[in-house]
Coordinates of C-alpha atoms and ligand atoms in Angstrom, one line a residue:
M1 CA 104.3 130.1 101.5
T2 CA 102.0 129.7 104.5
F3 CA 99.8 126.7 105.0
T4 CA 96.7 128.8 104.5
E5 CA 97.9 129.8 101.0
H6 CA 98.8 126.2 100.3
E7 CA 95.3 125.1 101.3
S8 CA 93.6 127.7 99.0
I9 CA 95.4 126.3 96.0
E10 CA 93.8 122.9 96.6
S11 CA 90.4 122.6 95.0
A12 CA 87.7 122.3 97.6
A13 CA 86.1 119.5 95.6
Q14 CA 89.3 117.4 95.9
K15 CA 89.7 117.1 99.6
P16 CA 93.1 115.6 100.4
I17 CA 93.3 112.1 102.0
L18 CA 96.8 112.8 103.3
E19 CA 98.7 116.0 104.0
A20 CA 102.2 116.9 105.0
I21 CA 102.7 120.2 106.7
G22 CA 106.2 121.6 107.1
L23 CA 107.6 118.1 107.2
S24 CA 111.3 117.7 107.9
K25 CA 113.5 114.7 108.6
H26 CA 117.1 115.3 109.7
F27 CA 119.2 112.3 110.5
G28 CA 122.2 112.1 112.8
I29 CA 121.4 114.9 115.1
E30 CA 122.6 113.1 118.2
A31 CA 126.4 112.9 118.8
G32 CA 128.2 110.7 121.3
L33 CA 130.1 112.2 124.3
F34 CA 133.5 112.3 122.6
Q35 CA 132.3 112.5 119.0
R36 CA 132.6 115.7 117.0
R37 CA 129.2 117.0 116.3
K38 CA 128.5 116.8 112.5
P39 CA 125.7 118.7 110.8
P40 CA 122.6 116.5 110.4
V41 CA 121.7 115.0 107.0
Q42 CA 118.7 117.1 105.9
A43 CA 116.9 114.2 104.1
V44 CA 113.5 116.1 103.9
N45 CA 113.2 119.8 104.6
E46 CA 110.0 121.7 105.3
V47 CA 107.8 119.9 102.8
S48 CA 104.1 120.7 102.5
L49 CA 102.1 118.6 100.2
S50 CA 98.5 117.2 99.8
V51 CA 97.6 113.8 98.4
R52 CA 94.1 114.0 96.8
R53 CA 91.7 111.1 97.3
G54 CA 91.8 108.7 94.4
E55 CA 94.7 110.2 92.6
T56 CA 98.2 108.8 91.7
L57 CA 100.8 111.2 92.9
A58 CA 104.4 110.6 91.8
L59 CA 107.4 111.7 93.9
V60 CA 110.3 112.0 91.5
G61 CA 114.0 112.9 91.8
E62 CA 117.6 111.6 91.7
S63 CA 118.9 109.2 94.4
G64 CA 119.3 111.3 97.6
S65 CA 116.6 113.7 96.8
G66 CA 114.6 112.6 99.8
K67 CA 111.6 111.1 97.9
S68 CA 111.7 107.7 99.7
T69 CA 112.2 109.3 103.1
L70 CA 109.2 111.6 102.4
G71 CA 107.1 108.6 101.4
R72 CA 108.0 106.8 104.7
L73 CA 107.2 109.9 106.7
L74 CA 103.8 110.1 105.0
L75 CA 103.1 106.5 106.0
N76 CA 104.3 107.1 109.6
L77 CA 107.1 104.6 109.1
L78 CA 109.5 107.3 110.2
N79 CA 109.0 109.9 112.9
P80 CA 109.5 113.4 111.5
T81 CA 112.0 115.8 113.1
S82 CA 109.4 118.5 112.7
G83 CA 106.1 119.1 111.0
D84 CA 102.9 117.1 110.8
V85 CA 101.2 114.4 108.8
I86 CA 97.4 114.7 108.6
Y87 CA 95.4 111.6 107.5
E88 CA 91.7 112.1 106.9
G89 CA 91.8 115.2 109.1
R90 CA 93.6 113.5 112.0
N91 CA 97.2 114.4 113.0
L92 CA 99.1 111.1 113.2
A93 CA 101.3 112.5 116.0
N94 CA 98.3 112.9 118.3
L95 CA 96.8 109.4 117.8
S96 CA 96.9 106.7 120.5
P97 CA 98.9 103.5 119.6
E98 CA 95.6 101.6 119.0
K99 CA 94.3 104.3 116.6
L100 CA 97.7 104.4 114.9
R101 CA 97.6 100.7 114.3
Q102 CA 94.2 101.1 112.6
V103 CA 95.6 103.9 110.4
R104 CA 98.7 101.9 109.5
R105 CA 96.4 99.2 108.2
E106 CA 94.9 101.7 105.7
L107 CA 98.3 103.0 104.6
Q108 CA 100.3 100.2 102.9
I109 CA 103.6 100.1 101.1
I110 CA 105.0 98.1 98.2
F111 CA 108.8 97.8 98.3
Q112 CA 111.3 98.2 95.5
D113 CA 113.0 94.8 95.8
P114 CA 110.3 92.1 95.9
F115 CA 112.9 89.5 96.8
A116 CA 114.3 91.3 99.8
S117 CA 110.9 92.4 101.1
L118 CA 109.4 88.9 101.3
N119 CA 110.5 86.5 104.0
P120 CA 112.2 83.6 102.2
R121 CA 111.2 81.1 104.9
M122 CA 107.4 81.8 104.7
T123 CA 105.0 80.4 102.1
V124 CA 102.9 82.8 100.0
D125 CA 99.9 81.7 102.0
S126 CA 101.6 83.0 105.2
I127 CA 103.0 86.1 103.6
V128 CA 99.7 87.3 102.1
G129 CA 97.6 85.9 105.0
E130 CA 99.6 87.5 107.8
P131 CA 97.9 91.0 107.6
I132 CA 94.5 89.2 107.6
W133 CA 95.6 87.3 110.7
L134 CA 96.9 90.4 112.4
H135 CA 94.0 92.7 111.7
S136 CA 90.9 90.5 111.8
D137 CA 89.6 87.4 113.6
A138 CA 88.9 85.5 110.4
S139 CA 89.0 81.7 110.8
R140 CA 91.8 79.7 109.1
S141 CA 89.5 78.6 106.2
D142 CA 88.2 82.1 105.7
R143 CA 91.8 83.4 105.6
Q144 CA 92.8 80.8 103.0
A145 CA 89.8 81.7 100.9
R146 CA 90.8 85.3 101.1
V147 CA 94.4 84.6 100.2
A148 CA 93.2 82.6 97.1
E149 CA 91.0 85.5 96.1
L150 CA 93.9 88.0 96.5
L151 CA 96.3 85.8 94.5
R152 CA 93.7 85.7 91.7
T153 CA 93.3 89.5 91.9
V154 CA 97.0 90.1 91.2
G155 CA 97.1 87.5 88.4
L156 CA 98.6 84.5 90.3
A157 CA 97.1 81.0 90.7
P158 CA 95.7 80.1 94.1
E159 CA 97.7 76.8 93.8
H160 CA 100.8 78.9 94.3
A161 CA 99.9 79.6 97.9
G162 CA 102.1 76.7 99.2
R163 CA 105.2 77.9 97.4
H164 CA 108.1 80.0 98.7
P165 CA 109.2 83.4 97.2
H166 CA 112.4 81.9 95.5
E167 CA 110.1 79.8 93.3
F168 CA 108.7 82.8 91.6
S169 CA 110.1 85.3 89.0
G170 CA 110.7 89.0 89.9
G171 CA 107.4 90.1 88.4
Q172 CA 105.5 87.4 90.2
R173 CA 107.2 88.3 93.5
Q174 CA 106.1 91.9 93.1
R175 CA 102.6 90.6 92.6
I176 CA 102.9 88.7 95.9
G177 CA 104.0 92.0 97.5
I178 CA 101.0 93.8 96.0
A179 CA 98.6 91.0 97.2
R180 CA 100.1 91.4 100.7
A181 CA 99.5 95.1 100.6
L182 CA 95.9 94.6 99.5
A183 CA 95.2 92.0 102.2
S184 CA 94.6 94.7 104.9
E185 CA 92.1 96.5 102.6
P186 CA 94.2 99.7 102.4
R187 CA 93.0 103.1 101.2
L188 CA 96.4 104.4 100.2
I189 CA 99.3 102.5 98.8
L190 CA 102.9 103.8 98.6
G191 CA 104.9 102.2 95.8
D192 CA 108.6 102.8 96.6
E193 CA 110.1 102.4 93.1
P194 CA 107.7 99.4 92.6
V195 CA 109.0 98.4 89.1
S196 CA 112.6 99.6 89.0
A197 CA 114.0 96.2 90.1
L198 CA 112.0 94.4 87.3
D199 CA 112.8 93.6 83.7
V200 CA 111.5 96.2 81.3
S201 CA 109.2 93.6 79.8
V202 CA 107.6 93.0 83.2
Q203 CA 107.4 96.6 84.3
A204 CA 104.4 97.4 82.0
Q205 CA 102.5 94.5 83.4
V206 CA 103.0 95.6 87.0
V207 CA 102.2 99.2 86.2
N208 CA 99.0 98.1 84.4
L209 CA 98.1 95.9 87.4
L210 CA 98.5 98.8 89.9
E211 CA 96.3 101.0 87.6
D212 CA 93.7 98.3 87.4
L213 CA 93.6 97.8 91.2
K214 CA 93.5 101.5 91.8
H215 CA 90.2 101.8 89.8
R216 CA 88.8 98.5 91.2
F217 CA 89.3 99.3 94.8
G218 CA 89.2 103.1 94.8
L219 CA 92.8 103.4 96.0
T220 CA 95.0 106.4 96.2
L221 CA 98.6 105.8 95.0
V222 CA 101.8 107.5 95.8
I223 CA 104.6 106.3 93.5
V224 CA 108.2 107.0 94.3
A225 CA 110.4 106.9 91.1
H226 CA 113.8 108.2 90.1
G227 CA 112.9 108.7 86.5
L228 CA 110.1 110.4 84.7
A229 CA 109.6 107.8 82.0
V230 CA 107.9 105.3 84.3
I231 CA 105.4 107.6 85.9
R232 CA 104.3 109.4 82.7
H233 CA 101.4 107.0 82.0
M234 CA 100.4 106.2 85.5
S235 CA 100.3 109.4 87.5
D236 CA 97.9 112.3 87.7
R237 CA 100.3 114.8 89.4
V238 CA 104.0 114.9 89.9
A239 CA 106.1 116.4 92.7
V240 CA 109.7 116.8 91.7
M241 CA 112.2 116.7 94.6
Y242 CA 115.7 118.0 94.8
L243 CA 117.9 117.8 97.9
G244 CA 115.0 117.2 100.3
E245 CA 112.7 119.9 98.9
I246 CA 109.9 119.9 96.4
V247 CA 110.9 122.2 93.5
E248 CA 107.9 121.7 91.2
L249 CA 104.4 120.3 91.6
S250 CA 102.3 119.9 88.5
P251 CA 99.7 117.8 86.7
V252 CA 101.6 115.2 84.7
N253 CA 100.6 116.4 81.2
E254 CA 101.6 120.0 81.9
L255 CA 104.9 118.9 83.4
F256 CA 105.8 116.9 80.3
E257 CA 104.6 119.7 77.9
S258 CA 106.3 122.5 79.7
P259 CA 108.6 121.7 82.7
L260 CA 109.1 125.0 84.5
H261 CA 112.0 124.3 86.9
P262 CA 115.5 123.9 85.4
Y263 CA 115.9 120.7 87.4
T264 CA 112.7 119.2 86.0
Q265 CA 113.9 120.2 82.5
A266 CA 117.2 118.4 83.2
L267 CA 115.3 115.3 84.3
M268 CA 113.2 115.5 81.2
A269 CA 116.3 115.6 79.0
A270 CA 117.3 112.3 80.6
V271 CA 114.1 110.5 79.5
P272 CA 115.2 107.9 76.9
V273 CA 113.8 108.4 73.4
S274 CA 113.1 105.8 70.8
H275 CA 115.0 107.5 67.9
P276 CA 117.9 109.9 67.4
D277 CA 115.6 112.4 65.7
L278 CA 113.7 112.8 68.9
R279 CA 116.8 113.3 71.1
H280 CA 116.5 116.3 73.4
P281 CA 118.7 119.3 72.5
R282 CA 119.4 120.3 76.1
P283 CA 122.5 118.9 77.9
L284 CA 121.9 116.3 80.7
L285 CA 122.4 117.4 84.3
G286 CA 126.1 117.8 85.1
G287 CA 127.9 117.4 88.4
D288 CA 126.8 115.5 91.6
M289 CA 124.1 116.4 94.0
P290 CA 125.7 118.4 96.9
S291 CA 125.8 116.8 100.4
P292 CA 122.5 117.0 102.3
R293 CA 124.6 117.7 105.4
R294 CA 125.7 121.0 103.9
P295 CA 123.0 122.0 101.4
P296 CA 123.9 125.1 99.3
S297 CA 122.6 128.5 100.5
G298 CA 119.7 130.2 98.8
C299 CA 118.3 128.0 96.0
R300 CA 119.7 124.5 96.7
F301 CA 120.0 123.8 92.9
H302 CA 122.2 126.9 92.2
T303 CA 125.4 124.9 92.1
R304 CA 124.1 122.9 89.1
C305 CA 121.7 125.3 87.5
P306 CA 122.5 126.7 84.1
H307 CA 120.3 129.8 84.8
A308 CA 121.8 130.7 88.2
R309 CA 122.4 134.3 89.1
P310 CA 123.8 136.0 92.2
L311 CA 120.3 136.3 93.8
C312 CA 119.9 132.5 93.6
K313 CA 122.9 132.0 95.9
E314 CA 121.6 134.4 98.5
V315 CA 117.8 134.0 98.6
K316 CA 115.8 130.8 98.8
P317 CA 113.1 130.9 96.1
P318 CA 109.5 130.7 97.5
F319 CA 107.3 127.8 96.3
V320 CA 104.9 129.9 94.3
A321 CA 101.6 129.1 92.6
V322 CA 101.9 129.4 88.8
D323 CA 98.1 128.7 88.5
A324 CA 95.5 126.7 90.4
E325 CA 97.3 123.4 89.8
R326 CA 101.0 124.2 89.4
Q327 CA 103.7 125.4 91.9
V328 CA 107.4 126.0 91.3
A329 CA 110.3 127.1 93.4
C330 CA 112.5 129.2 91.1
H331 CA 113.2 133.0 91.1
Y332 CA 113.3 133.1 87.3
W333 CA 110.7 130.5 86.2
R334 CA 108.7 133.0 84.3
E335 CA 111.7 134.3 82.3
I336 CA 113.0 130.8 81.7
A337 CA 109.5 129.7 80.5
N338 CA 109.0 132.8 78.3
A339 CA 112.5 132.4 76.7
G340 CA 111.4 128.9 75.6
A341 CA 114.0 127.2 77.7
G342 CA 111.2 125.6 79.7
T343 CA 109.6 123.8 76.9
L344 CA 110.6 120.6 75.3
V345 CA 112.0 121.4 71.8
V346 CA 111.4 118.2 69.8
P347 CA 112.4 118.3 66.2
T348 CA 109.8 117.3 63.7
P349 CA 110.6 113.7 62.8
S350 CA 110.8 112.6 59.1
A351 CA 107.7 111.1 57.4
A352 CA 109.5 107.7 57.2
Y353 CA 110.2 107.8 60.9
T354 CA 106.6 108.7 61.7
Q355 CA 105.4 105.8 59.6
R356 CA 107.8 103.4 61.4
L357 CA 106.7 104.8 64.8
N358 CA 103.0 104.3 64.1
L359 CA 103.7 100.7 62.9
F360 CA 105.6 100.1 66.2
K361 CA 102.8 101.5 68.3
S362 CA 100.1 99.4 66.6
H363 CA 102.3 96.3 67.2
Q364 CA 102.7 97.3 70.8
A365 CA 99.0 97.8 71.3
L366 CA 98.3 94.4 69.8
S367 CA 100.9 92.7 72.1
L368 CA 99.5 94.5 75.2
E369 CA 95.9 93.4 74.3
S370 CA 97.1 89.8 74.0
Q371 CA 98.7 89.9 77.5
P372 CA 96.7 88.0 80.2
Ligands
LIG1 FE1 118.2 128.1 88.9 FE2 118.1 130.4 90.3 FE3 115.8 129.1 89.6 FE4 117.4 128.1 91.5 S1 116.3 130.0 91.6 S2 116.5 127.0 89.8 S3 119.4 128.6 90.7 S4 117.4 130.1 88.2

């Protein structure tokens, strides 16, 4: 699909804040004088994608699908092998170092492991205050006041400013990471698996915090996640990645109601359910992901796809528009969807189970309401 076609799919009213155009990142291209030249690792391959202003876009896929690399390319933390990143209509490759510094301030990241991403020798005051010190000429007292305000914003007490990261729990450390990201007044935040290193009980609190901050500060969020369960309640659209390419792009509700690509369907089958009656009838994804150094010919998913046919091995499926909002890269998506294989077949639960489920939901709602 050409970029012009890609553009026409995007609603004119929802002008993108960030765009990737034919973005590729191949690692290990250079070889030493006496080294045998190995094929490069194709971490991201020819990805075109728009991030709309104010939305939460999730990048989902197994480990090695290229989602984190794509996130870092979007934030200009990695240089692309080819392709462009356009932020607010400006090509990042053409910006001067000074302009790029300003843009980097507006594009922030929250890392997966809050302990590894915070300097253990620095106090919270220095960690959160550093971006303010770097990007503004605020006085020391103004900076301290701003740090206190940011700590309150993420649910921490200003008195914690003098402590070190090891004195906090995992959830609190992630809140410090969020406060630091907010310190430079960003417009877009990339969450690189922001809750996967946290206890399940704390994950919901951090997800709720990100949602709240998004609405309060008009942020755009890009969330990288390896499972669909986490992003269901916090994203507007989902881009599913396999072996460095986007195979399906869809609004989140449509994706969960009727996943079109066989890979999305397999990911969906892996979402944990709360009762055996709701278990998914489809088998989980088998086999390992092929090496990104030697990706399969044609459709990269054909070595694991239960619907693969000879054409899939020969011809790469185009990333076609299913409707104004959805795109998929599969030769047979229509057939698979019409045959019902693309829909989630959930057996009707028993009346007793429904009653227990409703009871559980009401308890859950009560406990969430009582959370600070
Ligand atoms: Fe499966 Fe073929 Fe579709 Fe690829 S193009 S997902 S191999 S059916």
